[in-house]
Amino acid sequence: GFGIDEFLITGKVASPPPVAAFAVSDSVICAGDCVSFTDLSSGNPTSWFWVFQGAATGFSTAQNPGPVCFNNPGTYDVTLIVGSAAGSDTLTVTTITVNSNPNPPVITFSGDTLFATPGFASYQWFLNDTVIAGANSSSYLTTSNGSYSVVVADSNGCSAESDTLNFSTGLYAESGAVMFEVYPN
């Protein structure tokens, strides 16, 4: 005898390996600021390994890591390696620019007017750690006694705060100073 058998062969199609992709909450920041990362990888990855050049935290295995803080000015790469049973993929992007913070402003005075170091993009004066509404220039005409300070920002949006100046009519003393002045005498 002679016979014929029929076989149906089906194959399992292997899923493609994942493809790494991500987004960052802010790519231009100031020294000391933190950002968060969002995994946008395709292909259903099951593992994540992030490398943060220049960050206080050098790596993470979280899918969406954050906060990741950068303390030193510079331009930094971020690497994401995603993996699954089907394989892995690596993406490295120069993605974070960290700008320097400006030098703290210095407050001086003449009579009843306070002056902050000029040349900043914005100013905000404070009295006893409370925002003074509308006090947004490099000088401020005092209206009451108290502890004054000013926060400045540069054109990158990076900020710095002055030392506190304790001001009262006729008497001035800088915080931490050993000297004082009495005027108008």
PDB file of C-alpha atoms in Angstrom:
ATOM      1  CA  GLY A   1       0.000   0.000   0.000  1.00  0.00           C
ATOM      2  CA  PHE A   2       0.588   3.515  -0.583  1.00  0.00           C
ATOM      3  CA  GLY A   3      -0.834   6.395   1.506  1.00  0.00           C
ATOM      4  CA  ILE A   4      -0.689  10.147   1.728  1.00  0.00           C
ATOM      5  CA  ASP A   5      -0.842  12.093   4.954  1.00  0.00           C
ATOM      6  CA  GLU A   6      -1.525  15.781   5.076  1.00  0.00           C
ATOM      7  CA  PHE A   7       0.112  18.008   7.681  1.00  0.00           C
ATOM      8  CA  LEU A   8      -0.838  21.548   8.537  1.00  0.00           C
ATOM      9  CA  ILE A   9       2.170  23.429   9.898  1.00  0.00           C
ATOM     10  CA  THR A  10       1.569  26.686  11.672  1.00  0.00           C
ATOM     11  CA  GLY A  11       4.323  28.925  12.935  1.00  0.00           C
ATOM     12  CA  LYS A  12       4.397  31.323  15.779  1.00  0.00           C
ATOM     13  CA  VAL A  13       5.251  34.824  14.620  1.00  0.00           C
ATOM     14  CA  ALA A  14       7.835  36.324  16.972  1.00  0.00           C
ATOM     15  CA  SER A  15       6.931  39.733  18.306  1.00  0.00           C
ATOM     16  CA  PRO A  16       9.341  42.480  17.378  1.00  0.00           C
ATOM     17  CA  PRO A  17      11.681  43.834  20.041  1.00  0.00           C
ATOM     18  CA  PRO A  18      10.678  47.056  21.782  1.00  0.00           C
ATOM     19  CA  VAL A  19      11.784  50.439  20.442  1.00  0.00           C
ATOM     20  CA  ALA A  20      13.030  52.939  23.045  1.00  0.00           C
ATOM     21  CA  ALA A  21      11.476  56.425  23.171  1.00  0.00           C
ATOM     22  CA  PHE A  22      10.868  58.941  25.959  1.00  0.00           C
ATOM     23  CA  ALA A  23       9.838  62.483  26.852  1.00  0.00           C
ATOM     24  CA  VAL A  24      11.174  64.820  29.550  1.00  0.00           C
ATOM     25  CA  SER A  25       9.116  67.341  31.540  1.00  0.00           C
ATOM     26  CA  ASP A  26      11.583  70.183  30.805  1.00  0.00           C
ATOM     27  CA  SER A  27      14.770  70.077  28.745  1.00  0.00           C
ATOM     28  CA  VAL A  28      16.220  73.465  29.802  1.00  0.00           C
ATOM     29  CA  ILE A  29      16.504  73.986  33.550  1.00  0.00           C
ATOM     30  CA  CYS A  30      18.510  75.831  36.200  1.00  0.00           C
ATOM     31  CA  ALA A  31      21.141  74.253  38.455  1.00  0.00           C
ATOM     32  CA  GLY A  32      19.392  72.471  41.321  1.00  0.00           C
ATOM     33  CA  ASP A  33      16.145  71.861  39.406  1.00  0.00           C
ATOM     34  CA  CYS A  34      14.560  68.440  38.892  1.00  0.00           C
ATOM     35  CA  VAL A  35      12.711  66.860  35.952  1.00  0.00           C
ATOM     36  CA  SER A  36      10.617  63.761  35.296  1.00  0.00           C
ATOM     37  CA  PHE A  37      10.860  61.307  32.418  1.00  0.00           C
ATOM     38  CA  THR A  38       8.014  59.474  30.655  1.00  0.00           C
ATOM     39  CA  ASP A  39       8.570  56.214  28.795  1.00  0.00           C
ATOM     40  CA  LEU A  40       7.061  56.354  25.281  1.00  0.00           C
ATOM     41  CA  SER A  41       8.608  53.089  24.050  1.00  0.00           C
ATOM     42  CA  SER A  42       6.676  50.837  21.685  1.00  0.00           C
ATOM     43  CA  GLY A  43       6.666  47.043  21.519  1.00  0.00           C
ATOM     44  CA  ASN A  44       5.587  46.377  25.120  1.00  0.00           C
ATOM     45  CA  PRO A  45       8.893  46.532  26.997  1.00  0.00           C
ATOM     46  CA  THR A  46       9.072  44.747  30.335  1.00  0.00           C
ATOM     47  CA  SER A  47      12.288  46.299  31.663  1.00  0.00           C
ATOM     48  CA  TRP A  48      13.757  49.810  31.713  1.00  0.00           C
ATOM     49  CA  PHE A  49      17.258  51.011  32.503  1.00  0.00           C
ATOM     50  CA  TRP A  50      17.878  54.765  32.486  1.00  0.00           C
ATOM     51  CA  VAL A  51      21.301  56.460  32.687  1.00  0.00           C
ATOM     52  CA  PHE A  52      21.297  60.153  33.639  1.00  0.00           C
ATOM     53  CA  GLN A  53      24.649  61.787  32.867  1.00  0.00           C
ATOM     54  CA  GLY A  54      25.364  64.660  35.280  1.00  0.00           C
ATOM     55  CA  ALA A  55      22.356  64.000  37.530  1.00  0.00           C
ATOM     56  CA  ALA A  56      22.431  63.576  41.296  1.00  0.00           C
ATOM     57  CA  THR A  57      20.836  60.157  40.672  1.00  0.00           C
ATOM     58  CA  GLY A  58      22.895  58.367  38.019  1.00  0.00           C
ATOM     59  CA  PHE A  59      20.423  55.671  36.988  1.00  0.00           C
ATOM     60  CA  SER A  60      16.936  54.224  37.473  1.00  0.00           C
ATOM     61  CA  THR A  61      15.011  51.066  36.610  1.00  0.00           C
ATOM     62  CA  ALA A  62      11.583  52.712  36.944  1.00  0.00           C
ATOM     63  CA  GLN A  63       9.392  52.971  33.859  1.00  0.00           C
ATOM     64  CA  ASN A  64       8.754  56.700  34.439  1.00  0.00           C
ATOM     65  CA  PRO A  65      11.497  58.046  36.744  1.00  0.00           C
ATOM     66  CA  GLY A  66      11.368  61.333  38.576  1.00  0.00           C
ATOM     67  CA  PRO A  67      12.305  63.570  40.138  1.00  0.00           C
ATOM     68  CA  VAL A  68      15.785  63.500  38.613  1.00  0.00           C
ATOM     69  CA  CYS A  69      17.831  66.487  39.800  1.00  0.00           C
ATOM     70  CA  PHE A  70      20.748  68.239  38.089  1.00  0.00           C
ATOM     71  CA  ASN A  71      23.002  70.408  40.270  1.00  0.00           C
ATOM     72  CA  ASN A  72      25.793  71.437  37.896  1.00  0.00           C
ATOM     73  CA  PRO A  73      25.569  73.576  34.738  1.00  0.00           C
ATOM     74  CA  GLY A  74      26.162  71.778  31.447  1.00  0.00           C
ATOM     75  CA  THR A  75      24.530  69.771  28.670  1.00  0.00           C
ATOM     76  CA  TYR A  76      23.806  66.148  29.511  1.00  0.00           C
ATOM     77  CA  ASP A  77      22.857  62.911  27.741  1.00  0.00           C
ATOM     78  CA  VAL A  78      20.094  60.599  28.876  1.00  0.00           C
ATOM     79  CA  THR A  79      20.101  56.931  27.854  1.00  0.00           C
ATOM     80  CA  LEU A  80      17.113  54.561  27.964  1.00  0.00           C
ATOM     81  CA  ILE A  81      17.533  50.821  27.430  1.00  0.00           C
ATOM     82  CA  VAL A  82      14.243  48.913  27.112  1.00  0.00           C
ATOM     83  CA  GLY A  83      13.924  45.146  26.961  1.00  0.00           C
ATOM     84  CA  SER A  84      11.478  42.294  26.605  1.00  0.00           C
ATOM     85  CA  ALA A  85      11.616  38.568  25.740  1.00  0.00           C
ATOM     86  CA  ALA A  86      11.853  39.646  22.073  1.00  0.00           C
ATOM     87  CA  GLY A  87      15.020  41.730  22.537  1.00  0.00           C
ATOM     88  CA  SER A  88      16.163  45.198  23.566  1.00  0.00           C
ATOM     89  CA  ASP A  89      16.761  48.684  22.210  1.00  0.00           C
ATOM     90  CA  THR A  90      18.896  51.617  23.366  1.00  0.00           C
ATOM     91  CA  LEU A  91      18.287  55.335  22.828  1.00  0.00           C
ATOM     92  CA  THR A  92      20.747  58.063  23.893  1.00  0.00           C
ATOM     93  CA  VAL A  93      19.718  61.700  23.491  1.00  0.00           C
ATOM     94  CA  THR A  94      21.430  64.940  24.525  1.00  0.00           C
ATOM     95  CA  THR A  95      18.332  66.163  26.228  1.00  0.00           C
ATOM     96  CA  ILE A  96      19.071  68.263  29.330  1.00  0.00           C
ATOM     97  CA  THR A  97      20.644  71.728  29.366  1.00  0.00           C
ATOM     98  CA  VAL A  98      21.362  73.029  32.873  1.00  0.00           C
ATOM     99  CA  ASN A  99      21.962  76.786  33.180  1.00  0.00           C
ATOM    100  CA  SER A 100      23.928  78.436  36.009  1.00  0.00           C
ATOM    101  CA  ASN A 101      22.075  80.334  38.687  1.00  0.00           C
ATOM    102  CA  PRO A 102      22.999  84.027  38.885  1.00  0.00           C
ATOM    103  CA  ASN A 103      25.079  85.422  41.727  1.00  0.00           C
ATOM    104  CA  PRO A 104      22.897  86.582  44.615  1.00  0.00           C
ATOM    105  CA  PRO A 105      22.013  90.279  44.385  1.00  0.00           C
ATOM    106  CA  VAL A 106      23.347  92.756  46.916  1.00  0.00           C
ATOM    107  CA  ILE A 107      20.997  95.245  48.574  1.00  0.00           C
ATOM    108  CA  THR A 108      22.211  98.772  49.302  1.00  0.00           C
ATOM    109  CA  PHE A 109      20.208 101.753  50.481  1.00  0.00           C
ATOM    110  CA  SER A 110      20.049 105.497  50.303  1.00  0.00           C
ATOM    111  CA  GLY A 111      17.655 107.219  52.679  1.00  0.00           C
ATOM    112  CA  ASP A 112      14.448 105.197  52.545  1.00  0.00           C
ATOM    113  CA  THR A 113      15.091 103.545  49.164  1.00  0.00           C
ATOM    114  CA  LEU A 114      16.578 100.069  48.734  1.00  0.00           C
ATOM    115  CA  PHE A 115      18.583  99.164  45.624  1.00  0.00           C
ATOM    116  CA  ALA A 116      19.398  95.689  44.322  1.00  0.00           C
ATOM    117  CA  THR A 117      22.266  94.812  42.011  1.00  0.00           C
ATOM    118  CA  PRO A 118      21.132  95.990  38.542  1.00  0.00           C
ATOM    119  CA  GLY A 119      21.044  93.977  35.315  1.00  0.00           C
ATOM    120  CA  PHE A 120      18.613  91.150  36.027  1.00  0.00           C
ATOM    121  CA  ALA A 121      15.555  90.295  33.940  1.00  0.00           C
ATOM    122  CA  SER A 122      13.165  90.395  36.913  1.00  0.00           C
ATOM    123  CA  TYR A 123      12.997  91.392  40.581  1.00  0.00           C
ATOM    124  CA  GLN A 124      10.622  90.553  43.429  1.00  0.00           C
ATOM    125  CA  TRP A 125      10.963  92.290  46.788  1.00  0.00           C
ATOM    126  CA  PHE A 126       9.922  90.697  50.098  1.00  0.00           C
ATOM    127  CA  LEU A 127       9.152  92.206  53.502  1.00  0.00           C
ATOM    128  CA  ASN A 128       9.437  89.788  56.434  1.00  0.00           C
ATOM    129  CA  ASP A 129       9.434  86.843  53.929  1.00  0.00           C
ATOM    130  CA  THR A 130       6.144  88.008  52.366  1.00  0.00           C
ATOM    131  CA  VAL A 131       5.877  89.102  48.723  1.00  0.00           C
ATOM    132  CA  ILE A 132       5.442  92.854  48.303  1.00  0.00           C
ATOM    133  CA  ALA A 133       2.808  93.198  45.563  1.00  0.00           C
ATOM    134  CA  GLY A 134       3.988  95.321  42.657  1.00  0.00           C
ATOM    135  CA  ALA A 135       7.572  95.589  43.964  1.00  0.00           C
ATOM    136  CA  ASN A 136       9.208  94.323  40.776  1.00  0.00           C
ATOM    137  CA  SER A 137      12.023  96.751  39.940  1.00  0.00           C
ATOM    138  CA  SER A 138      15.661  97.008  40.976  1.00  0.00           C
ATOM    139  CA  SER A 139      14.761  99.593  43.629  1.00  0.00           C
ATOM    140  CA  TYR A 140      12.086  99.781  46.295  1.00  0.00           C
ATOM    141  CA  LEU A 141      10.898 102.753  48.351  1.00  0.00           C
ATOM    142  CA  THR A 142      10.375 101.374  51.852  1.00  0.00           C
ATOM    143  CA  THR A 143       7.039 101.992  53.525  1.00  0.00           C
ATOM    144  CA  SER A 144       7.666 100.247  56.824  1.00  0.00           C
ATOM    145  CA  ASN A 145      10.372  98.846  59.059  1.00  0.00           C
ATOM    146  CA  GLY A 146      11.289  95.174  58.727  1.00  0.00           C
ATOM    147  CA  SER A 147      13.458  92.563  57.079  1.00  0.00           C
ATOM    148  CA  TYR A 148      13.794  93.091  53.317  1.00  0.00           C
ATOM    149  CA  SER A 149      15.124  90.727  50.659  1.00  0.00           C
ATOM    150  CA  VAL A 150      14.889  90.472  46.893  1.00  0.00           C
ATOM    151  CA  VAL A 151      14.744  87.507  44.512  1.00  0.00           C
ATOM    152  CA  VAL A 152      16.118  88.099  41.029  1.00  0.00           C
ATOM    153  CA  ALA A 153      15.937  86.057  37.824  1.00  0.00           C
ATOM    154  CA  ASP A 154      18.169  86.152  34.767  1.00  0.00           C
ATOM    155  CA  SER A 155      17.144  85.815  31.116  1.00  0.00           C
ATOM    156  CA  ASN A 156      17.180  81.986  31.459  1.00  0.00           C
ATOM    157  CA  GLY A 157      14.675  82.148  34.324  1.00  0.00           C
ATOM    158  CA  CYS A 158      17.301  81.066  36.864  1.00  0.00           C
ATOM    159  CA  SER A 159      17.001  82.853  40.201  1.00  0.00           C
ATOM    160  CA  ALA A 160      18.939  83.868  43.295  1.00  0.00           C
ATOM    161  CA  GLU A 161      17.983  85.510  46.574  1.00  0.00           C
ATOM    162  CA  SER A 162      19.775  88.296  48.434  1.00  0.00           C
ATOM    163  CA  ASP A 163      20.749  88.296  52.069  1.00  0.00           C
ATOM    164  CA  THR A 164      18.190  89.876  54.373  1.00  0.00           C
ATOM    165  CA  LEU A 165      18.509  93.579  55.126  1.00  0.00           C
ATOM    166  CA  ASN A 166      16.925  94.697  58.416  1.00  0.00           C
ATOM    167  CA  PHE A 167      15.679  98.225  57.832  1.00  0.00           C
ATOM    168  CA  SER A 168      14.106 100.747  60.172  1.00  0.00           C
ATOM    169  CA  THR A 169      13.744 104.489  59.840  1.00  0.00           C
ATOM    170  CA  GLY A 170      17.041 105.979  60.897  1.00  0.00           C
ATOM    171  CA  LEU A 171      18.733 102.623  61.570  1.00  0.00           C
ATOM    172  CA  TYR A 172      20.188 100.015  59.261  1.00  0.00           C
ATOM    173  CA  ALA A 173      21.805  96.674  60.100  1.00  0.00           C
ATOM    174  CA  GLU A 174      22.757  93.988  57.597  1.00  0.00           C
ATOM    175  CA  SER A 175      21.960  90.443  58.676  1.00  0.00           C
ATOM    176  CA  GLY A 176      25.059  88.905  60.230  1.00  0.00           C
ATOM    177  CA  ALA A 177      26.994  92.183  60.083  1.00  0.00           C
ATOM    178  CA  VAL A 178      28.941  93.646  62.971  1.00  0.00           C
ATOM    179  CA  MET A 179      28.504  97.234  61.785  1.00  0.00           C
ATOM    180  CA  PHE A 180      25.555  99.567  61.724  1.00  0.00           C
ATOM    181  CA  GLU A 181      24.806 103.071  60.523  1.00  0.00           C
ATOM    182  CA  VAL A 182      22.679 105.779  62.038  1.00  0.00           C
ATOM    183  CA  TYR A 183      21.388 108.561  59.813  1.00  0.00           C
ATOM    184  CA  PRO A 184      20.729 111.343  58.987  1.00  0.00           C
ATOM    185  CA  ASN A 185      23.239 112.347  61.706  1.00  0.00           C
TER     186      ASN A 185
END
